[in-house]
Phi, psi and omega in degrees: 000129174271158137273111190234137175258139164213129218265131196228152170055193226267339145255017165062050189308147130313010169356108183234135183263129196216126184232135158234108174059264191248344203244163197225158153228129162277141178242113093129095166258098226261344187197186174001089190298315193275006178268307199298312172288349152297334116347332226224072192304134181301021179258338195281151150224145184297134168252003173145148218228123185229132173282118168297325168193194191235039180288165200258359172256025177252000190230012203300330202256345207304348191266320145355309195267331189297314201296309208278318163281344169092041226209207225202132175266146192232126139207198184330347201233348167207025164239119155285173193294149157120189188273138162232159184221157207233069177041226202253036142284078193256127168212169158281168159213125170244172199258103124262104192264162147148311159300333249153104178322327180280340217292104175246150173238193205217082201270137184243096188273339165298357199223005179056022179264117162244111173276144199244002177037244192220045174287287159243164194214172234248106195065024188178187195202142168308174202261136174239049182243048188219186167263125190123333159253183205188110153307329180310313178306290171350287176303311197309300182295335186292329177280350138241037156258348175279008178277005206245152162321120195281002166256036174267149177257150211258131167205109199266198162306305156233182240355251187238172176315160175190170166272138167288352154281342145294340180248016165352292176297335192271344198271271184300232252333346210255329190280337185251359190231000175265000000 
C-alpha cells in the first residue's frame, strides 16, 4: 500500500492517498479539491473518499472529489465499528469519540498503519472543549486504543507521523488529566 500525504487549507490538514494496485482511497479531504486530484494518477480509480470526523477542515473538498470521481462518502455515521473492506481494501474502523462524537479512526491492520483524524497527535490528543466533544468520551477511546499493538504507525490529522508507542506516555498523562 502507498501512502502519499498532501497538506491542504488553512490549518494545514492531512489529506492522505493511499493507493493498492490501480485503486485509491482518500482520507479527510479538507481543502482544494484540484490539488488533491493533482495527486492521483488518471490511471487510478477512486473507490471512495473517507472522513475521520466532520470538522470542516478534514471535509472542505469532499463534495467536490465525490462529483468528480463518482464515488462514495464513507465516515463516522455509516461505517459501523469492526472490519470493512472497499474492493481490495481491507481496514478496521474504530469509534473514537472525545474529539468529536463522529470521530473514527481507520486501521489497515496488515500494513500496521492507523488514520487517526485529530484523536491523536504527534505529542497531544485533540481538543476536547468544542462542540461535539467530551472529554469523557476522549479518556474512554485512549483506553482503547492502547490495547492495539504499540508499532502501529499513527497518522494523523495534522503535522507529522508517529507510533503508537511513542506515544504512550503522553496518552496516560492525558488520563489523569481528562
Amino acid at each position: 500500500m502507498k501512502i502519499s500525504v498532501v497538506v491542504v487549507g488553512e490549518l494545514q490538514t492531512n489529506c492522505y492517498i493511499i493507493e493498492k494496485g490501480n485503486s485509491v482511497l482518500i482520507i479527510d479531504p479538507g481543502d482544494n479539491a484540484s490539488l488533491i486530484a493533482s495527486n492521483i494518477s488518471s490511471d487510478k480509480r477512486v473507490l471512495g473518499i473517507i472522513i475521520t470526523h466532520s470538522h470542516d477542515d478534514h471535509t472542505k473538498a469532499a463534495v467536490e472529489l465525490l462529483n468528480k470521481y463518482g464515488t462514495r462518502l464513507y465516515n463516522g455515521h455509516n461505517l459501523c465499528e469492526g472490519n470493512h473492506v472497499i474492493e481490495n481494501f481491507s481496514f478496521d474502523v474504530i469509534a473514537t469519540p472525545g474529539h468529536m462524537d463522529d470521530s473514527i479512526c481507520i486501521y489497515f491492520k496488515e500494513e500496521k498503519v492507523m488514520f487517526v483524524g485529530d484523536f491523536i497527535f504527534k505529542g497531544g490528543i485533540g481538543r476536547t472543549d468544542m462542540i461535539g466533544s467530551s472529554p469523557f468520551d476522549m479518556k474512554m477511546s485512549i483506553k482503547k486504543i492502547l490495547k492495539y499493538p504499540t508499532d502501529i504507525t499513527l497518522m494523523p490529522g495534522h503535522f507529522g507521523v508517529t507510533l503508537l508507542g511513542d506515544e504512550i506516555d503522553n496518552l496516560n498523562y492525558f488520563l489523569t488529566k481528562l
